[in-house]
């Protein structure tokens, strides 16, 4: 990203002059307080939102007609966003299905990802039968099933209890060592960023945020 600005239609300045180089195989944490623009930056990197100015360049051979990196990016949201009417297998198959790969042809790849997150035995379960941590594992498997070069994670474990969260952190680390996928991981946890990443990118509160959102009390005379 070079000099990326993002101004939303209501006038909110979410990113100001953000530049970032991401190298293959890095595990980057985007660390900063709520509202500083982490999600906005991640969405722009994913091609889910356009910058107001500045440029984003992907070294991808698979740029689609809109100039976005198709299939090269896996995204894990804070909510697992699984389809409730579909099994675990069906949910992980979805990105391949959208790419035209049948269930039969996708079976090996889907099961490989489910093994990778420890859920091979739950292929036929429905999301409602799973714990929050297990749903998140399905979401990770779904993000990886197209073998993306870049895995983007937006505060993925923020809603989980600390023990589950720590297990998932360990599993994501193991997965990164195993696959060497490039990861950008959004978090507001200093501990999580230090535990996980090979590089921490600190984002500050957007200009003016501290002063306009949190009025500083004046000392009494
Ligand atoms: P973070 O992920 O660091 O919490 P966000 O990227 O979600 O921050 O938001 C950055 C700023 O942009 C916040 O002030 C937020 O309220 C604002 N914002 C985010 N999305 C929108 C939107 N669609 N429209 C207007 N403002 C937005």
mmCIF file of N, CA and C in Angstrom, residues 49-152:
data_model
loop_
_atom_site.group_PDB
_atom_site.id
_atom_site.type_symbol
_atom_site.label_atom_id
_atom_site.label_comp_id
_atom_site.label_asym_id
_atom_site.label_seq_id
_atom_site.Cartn_x
_atom_site.Cartn_y
_atom_site.Cartn_z
ATOM 1 N N UNK A 49 -12.753 -3.186 -0.412
ATOM 2 C CA UNK A 49 -13.090 -1.764 -0.378
ATOM 3 C C UNK A 49 -12.013 -1.012 -1.124
ATOM 4 N N UNK A 50 -12.388 0.078 -1.752
ATOM 5 C CA UNK A 50 -11.412 0.830 -2.540
ATOM 6 C C UNK A 50 -10.847 1.977 -1.712
ATOM 7 N N UNK A 51 -9.544 2.278 -1.871
ATOM 8 C CA UNK A 51 -9.012 3.466 -1.202
ATOM 9 C C UNK A 51 -9.565 4.736 -1.849
ATOM 10 N N UNK A 52 -9.680 5.818 -1.062
ATOM 11 C CA UNK A 52 -10.117 7.097 -1.635
ATOM 12 C C UNK A 52 -8.998 7.693 -2.479
ATOM 13 N N UNK A 53 -7.759 7.483 -2.040
ATOM 14 C CA UNK A 53 -6.597 7.834 -2.860
ATOM 15 C C UNK A 53 -5.443 6.961 -2.433
ATOM 16 N N UNK A 54 -4.384 6.965 -3.223
ATOM 17 C CA UNK A 54 -3.266 6.070 -2.964
ATOM 18 C C UNK A 54 -3.428 4.784 -3.762
ATOM 19 N N UNK A 55 -2.454 3.883 -3.615
ATOM 20 C CA UNK A 55 -2.476 2.681 -4.446
ATOM 21 C C UNK A 55 -2.243 1.417 -3.612
ATOM 22 N N UNK A 56 -2.809 0.339 -4.099
ATOM 23 C CA UNK A 56 -2.543 -0.981 -3.532
ATOM 24 C C UNK A 56 -2.118 -1.868 -4.687
ATOM 25 N N UNK A 57 -1.001 -2.546 -4.535
ATOM 26 C CA UNK A 57 -0.510 -3.412 -5.609
ATOM 27 C C UNK A 57 -0.367 -4.834 -5.091
ATOM 28 N N UNK A 58 -0.901 -5.797 -5.848
ATOM 29 C CA UNK A 58 -0.757 -7.201 -5.499
ATOM 30 C C UNK A 58 0.147 -7.874 -6.528
ATOM 31 N N UNK A 59 1.113 -8.677 -6.083
ATOM 32 C CA UNK A 59 1.981 -9.362 -7.029
ATOM 33 C C UNK A 59 1.302 -10.623 -7.526
ATOM 34 N N UNK A 60 0.080 -10.471 -8.029
ATOM 35 C CA UNK A 60 -0.715 -11.652 -8.321
ATOM 36 C C UNK A 60 -0.847 -11.864 -9.817
ATOM 37 N N UNK A 61 -0.804 -13.134 -10.179
ATOM 38 C CA UNK A 61 -1.031 -13.466 -11.575
ATOM 39 C C UNK A 61 -2.529 -13.590 -11.847
ATOM 40 N N UNK A 62 -3.314 -13.542 -10.758
ATOM 41 C CA UNK A 62 -4.740 -13.803 -10.902
ATOM 42 C C UNK A 62 -5.585 -12.567 -10.599
ATOM 43 N N UNK A 63 -5.176 -11.435 -11.123
ATOM 44 C CA UNK A 63 -5.966 -10.219 -10.973
ATOM 45 C C UNK A 63 -7.202 -10.339 -11.868
ATOM 46 N N UNK A 64 -8.378 -10.110 -11.311
ATOM 47 C CA UNK A 64 -9.598 -10.258 -12.114
ATOM 48 C C UNK A 64 -9.928 -8.977 -12.881
ATOM 49 N N UNK A 65 -11.075 -8.986 -13.565
ATOM 50 C CA UNK A 65 -11.401 -7.873 -14.450
ATOM 51 C C UNK A 65 -11.590 -6.558 -13.695
ATOM 52 N N UNK A 66 -11.857 -6.649 -12.372
ATOM 53 C CA UNK A 66 -11.988 -5.429 -11.582
ATOM 54 C C UNK A 66 -10.654 -4.996 -10.987
ATOM 55 N N UNK A 67 -9.572 -5.701 -11.346
ATOM 56 C CA UNK A 67 -8.258 -5.339 -10.825
ATOM 57 C C UNK A 67 -8.028 -5.847 -9.411
ATOM 58 N N UNK A 68 -8.829 -6.836 -8.974
ATOM 59 C CA UNK A 68 -8.705 -7.351 -7.611
ATOM 60 C C UNK A 68 -8.128 -8.766 -7.638
ATOM 61 N N UNK A 69 -7.489 -9.165 -6.521
ATOM 62 C CA UNK A 69 -6.753 -10.435 -6.483
ATOM 63 C C UNK A 69 -7.655 -11.633 -6.195
ATOM 64 N N UNK A 70 -8.148 -12.255 -7.203
ATOM 65 C CA UNK A 70 -9.128 -13.328 -7.027
ATOM 66 C C UNK A 70 -8.464 -14.617 -6.555
ATOM 67 N N UNK A 71 -9.030 -15.184 -5.502
ATOM 68 C CA UNK A 71 -8.554 -16.489 -5.053
ATOM 69 C C UNK A 71 -7.236 -16.462 -4.314
ATOM 70 N N UNK A 72 -6.521 -15.357 -4.363
ATOM 71 C CA UNK A 72 -5.226 -15.301 -3.715
ATOM 72 C C UNK A 72 -5.310 -14.843 -2.269
ATOM 73 N N UNK A 73 -6.497 -14.470 -1.851
ATOM 74 C CA UNK A 73 -6.668 -13.934 -0.505
ATOM 75 C C UNK A 73 -7.725 -14.736 0.240
ATOM 76 N N UNK A 74 -7.376 -15.210 1.428
ATOM 77 C CA UNK A 74 -8.358 -15.823 2.322
ATOM 78 C C UNK A 74 -8.671 -14.845 3.432
ATOM 79 N N UNK A 75 -9.940 -14.740 3.830
ATOM 80 C CA UNK A 75 -10.341 -13.754 4.832
ATOM 81 C C UNK A 75 -11.060 -14.473 5.967
ATOM 82 N N UNK A 76 -10.614 -14.199 7.190
ATOM 83 C CA UNK A 76 -11.304 -14.711 8.379
ATOM 84 C C UNK A 76 -11.830 -13.517 9.157
ATOM 85 N N UNK A 77 -13.157 -13.457 9.296
ATOM 86 C CA UNK A 77 -13.787 -12.336 9.981
ATOM 87 C C UNK A 77 -13.923 -12.641 11.475
ATOM 88 N N UNK A 78 -14.247 -11.616 12.249
ATOM 89 C CA UNK A 78 -14.425 -11.825 13.690
ATOM 90 C C UNK A 78 -15.569 -12.787 13.965
ATOM 91 N N UNK A 79 -16.631 -12.678 13.188
ATOM 92 C CA UNK A 79 -17.718 -13.659 13.259
ATOM 93 C C UNK A 79 -17.399 -14.762 12.267
ATOM 94 N N UNK A 80 -17.640 -16.038 12.644
ATOM 95 C CA UNK A 80 -17.279 -17.117 11.717
ATOM 96 C C UNK A 80 -18.110 -17.117 10.424
ATOM 97 N N UNK A 81 -19.277 -16.467 10.430
ATOM 98 C CA UNK A 81 -20.127 -16.321 9.230
ATOM 99 C C UNK A 81 -20.291 -17.624 8.444
ATOM 100 N N UNK A 82 -20.698 -18.695 9.149
ATOM 101 C CA UNK A 82 -20.951 -19.962 8.460
ATOM 102 C C UNK A 82 -22.394 -20.022 7.998
ATOM 103 N N UNK A 83 -22.635 -20.777 6.945
ATOM 104 C CA UNK A 83 -24.007 -20.987 6.480
ATOM 105 C C UNK A 83 -24.651 -22.037 7.377
ATOM 106 N N UNK A 84 -25.721 -21.676 8.111
ATOM 107 C CA UNK A 84 -26.288 -22.594 9.102
ATOM 108 C C UNK A 84 -26.942 -23.828 8.477
ATOM 109 N N UNK A 85 -27.377 -23.712 7.227
ATOM 110 C CA UNK A 85 -28.099 -24.818 6.582
ATOM 111 C C UNK A 85 -27.150 -25.818 5.928
ATOM 112 N N UNK A 86 -25.856 -25.530 6.011
ATOM 113 C CA UNK A 86 -24.887 -26.384 5.347
ATOM 114 C C UNK A 86 -23.964 -27.038 6.382
ATOM 115 N N UNK A 87 -23.483 -28.239 6.080
ATOM 116 C CA UNK A 87 -22.575 -28.933 7.004
ATOM 117 C C UNK A 87 -21.212 -28.240 7.036
ATOM 118 N N UNK A 88 -20.384 -28.717 7.954
ATOM 119 C CA UNK A 88 -19.001 -28.236 8.016
ATOM 120 C C UNK A 88 -18.320 -28.448 6.662
ATOM 121 N N UNK A 89 -18.501 -29.631 6.096
ATOM 122 C CA UNK A 89 -17.924 -29.917 4.776
ATOM 123 C C UNK A 89 -18.429 -28.907 3.744
ATOM 124 N N UNK A 90 -19.741 -28.687 3.746
ATOM 125 C CA UNK A 90 -20.352 -27.774 2.768
ATOM 126 C C UNK A 90 -19.832 -26.357 2.912
ATOM 127 N N UNK A 91 -19.632 -25.926 4.147
ATOM 128 C CA UNK A 91 -19.128 -24.579 4.374
ATOM 129 C C UNK A 91 -17.702 -24.410 3.860
ATOM 130 N N UNK A 92 -16.877 -25.432 4.063
ATOM 131 C CA UNK A 92 -15.485 -25.331 3.608
ATOM 132 C C UNK A 92 -15.399 -25.517 2.089
ATOM 133 N N UNK A 93 -16.354 -26.273 1.551
ATOM 134 C CA UNK A 93 -16.390 -26.477 0.097
ATOM 135 C C UNK A 93 -16.787 -25.206 -0.659
ATOM 136 N N UNK A 94 -17.507 -24.310 0.042
ATOM 137 C CA UNK A 94 -18.130 -23.167 -0.649
ATOM 138 C C UNK A 94 -17.201 -22.383 -1.587
ATOM 139 N N UNK A 95 -16.004 -21.960 -1.137
ATOM 140 C CA UNK A 95 -15.152 -21.185 -2.063
ATOM 141 C C UNK A 95 -14.786 -21.963 -3.330
ATOM 142 N N UNK A 96 -14.638 -23.286 -3.177
ATOM 143 C CA UNK A 96 -14.314 -24.103 -4.355
ATOM 144 C C UNK A 96 -15.539 -24.272 -5.244
ATOM 145 N N UNK A 97 -16.707 -24.386 -4.570
ATOM 146 C CA UNK A 97 -17.962 -24.496 -5.324
ATOM 147 C C UNK A 97 -18.172 -23.241 -6.181
ATOM 148 N N UNK A 98 -17.898 -22.086 -5.574
ATOM 149 C CA UNK A 98 -18.039 -20.824 -6.316
ATOM 150 C C UNK A 98 -17.064 -20.765 -7.484
ATOM 151 N N UNK A 99 -15.936 -21.485 -7.333
ATOM 152 C CA UNK A 99 -14.956 -21.537 -8.415
ATOM 153 C C UNK A 99 -15.264 -22.672 -9.392
ATOM 154 N N UNK A 100 -16.402 -23.358 -9.176
ATOM 155 C CA UNK A 100 -16.838 -24.374 -10.127
ATOM 156 C C UNK A 100 -16.302 -25.775 -9.857
ATOM 157 N N UNK A 101 -15.745 -26.003 -8.640
ATOM 158 C CA UNK A 101 -15.218 -27.334 -8.327
ATOM 159 C C UNK A 101 -16.297 -28.141 -7.606
ATOM 160 N N UNK A 102 -16.618 -29.316 -8.139
ATOM 161 C CA UNK A 102 -17.694 -30.135 -7.570
ATOM 162 C C UNK A 102 -17.287 -30.695 -6.217
ATOM 163 N N UNK A 103 -18.309 -31.152 -5.465
ATOM 164 C CA UNK A 103 -18.068 -31.744 -4.152
ATOM 165 C C UNK A 103 -17.072 -32.901 -4.251
ATOM 166 N N UNK A 104 -17.290 -33.760 -5.239
ATOM 167 C CA UNK A 104 -16.440 -34.949 -5.376
ATOM 168 C C UNK A 104 -14.990 -34.538 -5.648
ATOM 169 N N UNK A 105 -14.820 -33.591 -6.565
ATOM 170 C CA UNK A 105 -13.449 -33.169 -6.899
ATOM 171 C C UNK A 105 -12.787 -32.400 -5.766
ATOM 172 N N UNK A 106 -13.622 -31.754 -4.921
ATOM 173 C CA UNK A 106 -13.069 -30.923 -3.848
ATOM 174 C C UNK A 106 -12.818 -31.716 -2.576
ATOM 175 N N UNK A 107 -13.339 -32.955 -2.524
ATOM 176 C CA UNK A 107 -13.354 -33.698 -1.250
ATOM 177 C C UNK A 107 -11.982 -33.798 -0.585
ATOM 178 N N UNK A 108 -10.964 -34.122 -1.357
ATOM 179 C CA UNK A 108 -9.637 -34.290 -0.766
ATOM 180 C C UNK A 108 -9.139 -32.978 -0.154
ATOM 181 N N UNK A 109 -9.338 -31.889 -0.899
ATOM 182 C CA UNK A 109 -8.838 -30.595 -0.411
ATOM 183 C C UNK A 109 -9.615 -30.131 0.814
ATOM 184 N N UNK A 110 -10.939 -30.361 0.803
ATOM 185 C CA UNK A 110 -11.750 -29.963 1.955
ATOM 186 C C UNK A 110 -11.332 -30.764 3.185
ATOM 187 N N UNK A 111 -11.181 -32.084 3.018
ATOM 188 C CA UNK A 111 -10.832 -32.922 4.165
ATOM 189 C C UNK A 111 -9.418 -32.604 4.669
ATOM 190 N N UNK A 112 -8.519 -32.257 3.757
ATOM 191 C CA UNK A 112 -7.164 -31.887 4.175
ATOM 192 C C UNK A 112 -7.204 -30.651 5.088
ATOM 193 N N UNK A 113 -8.016 -29.668 4.699
ATOM 194 C CA UNK A 113 -8.127 -28.458 5.527
ATOM 195 C C UNK A 113 -8.798 -28.768 6.856
ATOM 196 N N UNK A 114 -9.800 -29.636 6.827
ATOM 197 C CA UNK A 114 -10.472 -29.980 8.087
ATOM 198 C C UNK A 114 -9.519 -30.728 9.018
ATOM 199 N N UNK A 115 -8.683 -31.602 8.460
ATOM 200 C CA UNK A 115 -7.662 -32.264 9.279
ATOM 201 C C UNK A 115 -6.719 -31.225 9.862
ATOM 202 N N UNK A 116 -6.372 -30.241 9.046
ATOM 203 C CA UNK A 116 -5.426 -29.198 9.473
ATOM 204 C C UNK A 116 -5.903 -28.403 10.679
ATOM 205 N N UNK A 117 -7.238 -28.292 10.833
ATOM 206 C CA UNK A 117 -7.766 -27.570 11.999
ATOM 207 C C UNK A 117 -8.387 -28.533 13.012
ATOM 208 N N UNK A 118 -8.118 -29.820 12.855
ATOM 209 C CA UNK A 118 -8.553 -30.814 13.842
ATOM 210 C C UNK A 118 -10.026 -31.151 13.808
ATOM 211 N N UNK A 119 -10.682 -30.931 12.671
ATOM 212 C CA UNK A 119 -12.133 -31.137 12.622
ATOM 213 C C UNK A 119 -12.565 -32.178 11.586
ATOM 214 N N UNK A 120 -11.656 -33.090 11.231
ATOM 215 C CA UNK A 120 -12.005 -34.087 10.217
ATOM 216 C C UNK A 120 -13.222 -34.917 10.638
ATOM 217 N N UNK A 121 -13.356 -35.161 11.952
ATOM 218 C CA UNK A 121 -14.476 -35.981 12.432
ATOM 219 C C UNK A 121 -15.803 -35.236 12.431
ATOM 220 N N UNK A 122 -15.762 -33.936 12.144
ATOM 221 C CA UNK A 122 -16.982 -33.135 12.218
ATOM 222 C C UNK A 122 -17.475 -32.685 10.836
ATOM 223 N N UNK A 123 -16.989 -33.339 9.788
ATOM 224 C CA UNK A 123 -17.352 -32.924 8.431
ATOM 225 C C UNK A 123 -18.865 -32.900 8.218
ATOM 226 N N UNK A 124 -19.575 -33.811 8.860
ATOM 227 C CA UNK A 124 -21.023 -33.904 8.623
ATOM 228 C C UNK A 124 -21.853 -33.167 9.670
ATOM 229 N N UNK A 125 -21.181 -32.504 10.601
ATOM 230 C CA UNK A 125 -21.900 -31.741 11.633
ATOM 231 C C UNK A 125 -22.388 -30.419 11.048
ATOM 232 N N UNK A 126 -23.396 -29.844 11.704
ATOM 233 C CA UNK A 126 -23.896 -28.528 11.306
ATOM 234 C C UNK A 126 -23.325 -27.472 12.259
ATOM 235 N N UNK A 127 -23.185 -26.231 11.787
ATOM 236 C CA UNK A 127 -22.592 -25.190 12.621
ATOM 237 C C UNK A 127 -23.209 -25.095 14.018
ATOM 238 N N UNK A 128 -24.537 -25.282 14.135
ATOM 239 C CA UNK A 128 -25.176 -25.128 15.448
ATOM 240 C C UNK A 128 -24.680 -26.159 16.457
ATOM 241 N N UNK A 129 -24.078 -27.239 15.967
ATOM 242 C CA UNK A 129 -23.576 -28.282 16.867
ATOM 243 C C UNK A 129 -22.162 -27.987 17.362
ATOM 244 N N UNK A 130 -21.574 -26.905 16.884
ATOM 245 C CA UNK A 130 -20.168 -26.632 17.198
ATOM 246 C C UNK A 130 -20.026 -25.512 18.226
ATOM 247 N N UNK A 131 -18.938 -25.560 18.972
ATOM 248 C CA UNK A 131 -18.598 -24.469 19.895
ATOM 249 C C UNK A 131 -18.076 -23.273 19.084
ATOM 250 N N UNK A 132 -17.940 -22.135 19.752
ATOM 251 C CA UNK A 132 -17.425 -20.941 19.084
ATOM 252 C C UNK A 132 -16.040 -21.159 18.500
ATOM 253 N N UNK A 133 -15.183 -21.841 19.258
ATOM 254 C CA UNK A 133 -13.820 -22.104 18.780
ATOM 255 C C UNK A 133 -13.820 -23.011 17.560
ATOM 256 N N UNK A 134 -14.707 -24.010 17.575
ATOM 257 C CA UNK A 134 -14.784 -24.931 16.434
ATOM 258 C C UNK A 134 -15.300 -24.212 15.193
ATOM 259 N N UNK A 135 -16.285 -23.329 15.386
ATOM 260 C CA UNK A 135 -16.786 -22.554 14.231
ATOM 261 C C UNK A 135 -15.660 -21.717 13.633
ATOM 262 N N UNK A 136 -14.841 -21.150 14.519
ATOM 263 C CA UNK A 136 -13.726 -20.345 14.020
ATOM 264 C C UNK A 136 -12.744 -21.216 13.238
ATOM 265 N N UNK A 137 -12.542 -22.455 13.689
ATOM 266 C CA UNK A 137 -11.659 -23.370 12.963
ATOM 267 C C UNK A 137 -12.213 -23.671 11.566
ATOM 268 N N UNK A 138 -13.533 -23.826 11.491
ATOM 269 C CA UNK A 138 -14.150 -24.064 10.182
ATOM 270 C C UNK A 138 -13.910 -22.856 9.277
ATOM 271 N N UNK A 139 -14.054 -21.675 9.870
ATOM 272 C CA UNK A 139 -13.860 -20.442 9.117
ATOM 273 C C UNK A 139 -12.419 -20.334 8.581
ATOM 274 N N UNK A 140 -11.466 -20.803 9.394
ATOM 275 C CA UNK A 140 -10.054 -20.788 8.960
ATOM 276 C C UNK A 140 -9.846 -21.800 7.822
ATOM 277 N N UNK A 141 -10.439 -22.985 7.986
ATOM 278 C CA UNK A 141 -10.323 -24.006 6.932
ATOM 279 C C UNK A 141 -10.919 -23.491 5.622
ATOM 280 N N UNK A 142 -12.066 -22.808 5.724
ATOM 281 C CA UNK A 142 -12.711 -22.253 4.524
ATOM 282 C C UNK A 142 -11.824 -21.204 3.852
ATOM 283 N N UNK A 143 -11.149 -20.390 4.682
ATOM 284 C CA UNK A 143 -10.281 -19.343 4.116
ATOM 285 C C UNK A 143 -9.068 -19.937 3.410
ATOM 286 N N UNK A 144 -8.651 -21.149 3.851
ATOM 287 C CA UNK A 144 -7.411 -21.724 3.315
ATOM 288 C C UNK A 144 -7.638 -22.710 2.174
ATOM 289 N N UNK A 145 -8.900 -23.078 1.926
ATOM 290 C CA UNK A 145 -9.148 -24.191 1.010
ATOM 291 C C UNK A 145 -8.771 -23.872 -0.437
ATOM 292 N N UNK A 146 -8.727 -22.584 -0.769
ATOM 293 C CA UNK A 146 -8.294 -22.207 -2.119
ATOM 294 C C UNK A 146 -6.769 -22.014 -2.181
ATOM 295 N N UNK A 147 -6.090 -22.355 -1.091
ATOM 296 C CA UNK A 147 -4.635 -22.189 -0.979
ATOM 297 C C UNK A 147 -4.194 -20.773 -1.346
ATOM 298 N N UNK A 148 -4.746 -19.789 -0.613
ATOM 299 C CA UNK A 148 -4.385 -18.395 -0.912
ATOM 300 C C UNK A 148 -2.946 -18.105 -0.525
ATOM 301 N N UNK A 149 -2.379 -17.090 -1.171
ATOM 302 C CA UNK A 149 -1.025 -16.664 -0.800
ATOM 303 C C UNK A 149 -1.059 -15.817 0.462
ATOM 304 N N UNK A 150 -2.221 -15.180 0.666
ATOM 305 C CA UNK A 150 -2.334 -14.211 1.755
ATOM 306 C C UNK A 150 -3.562 -14.559 2.594
ATOM 307 N N UNK A 151 -3.342 -14.675 3.900
ATOM 308 C CA UNK A 151 -4.449 -14.948 4.818
ATOM 309 C C UNK A 151 -4.666 -13.717 5.691
ATOM 310 N N UNK A 152 -5.856 -13.132 5.587
ATOM 311 C CA UNK A 152 -6.177 -11.931 6.353
ATOM 312 C C UNK A 152 -7.127 -12.310 7.471
#
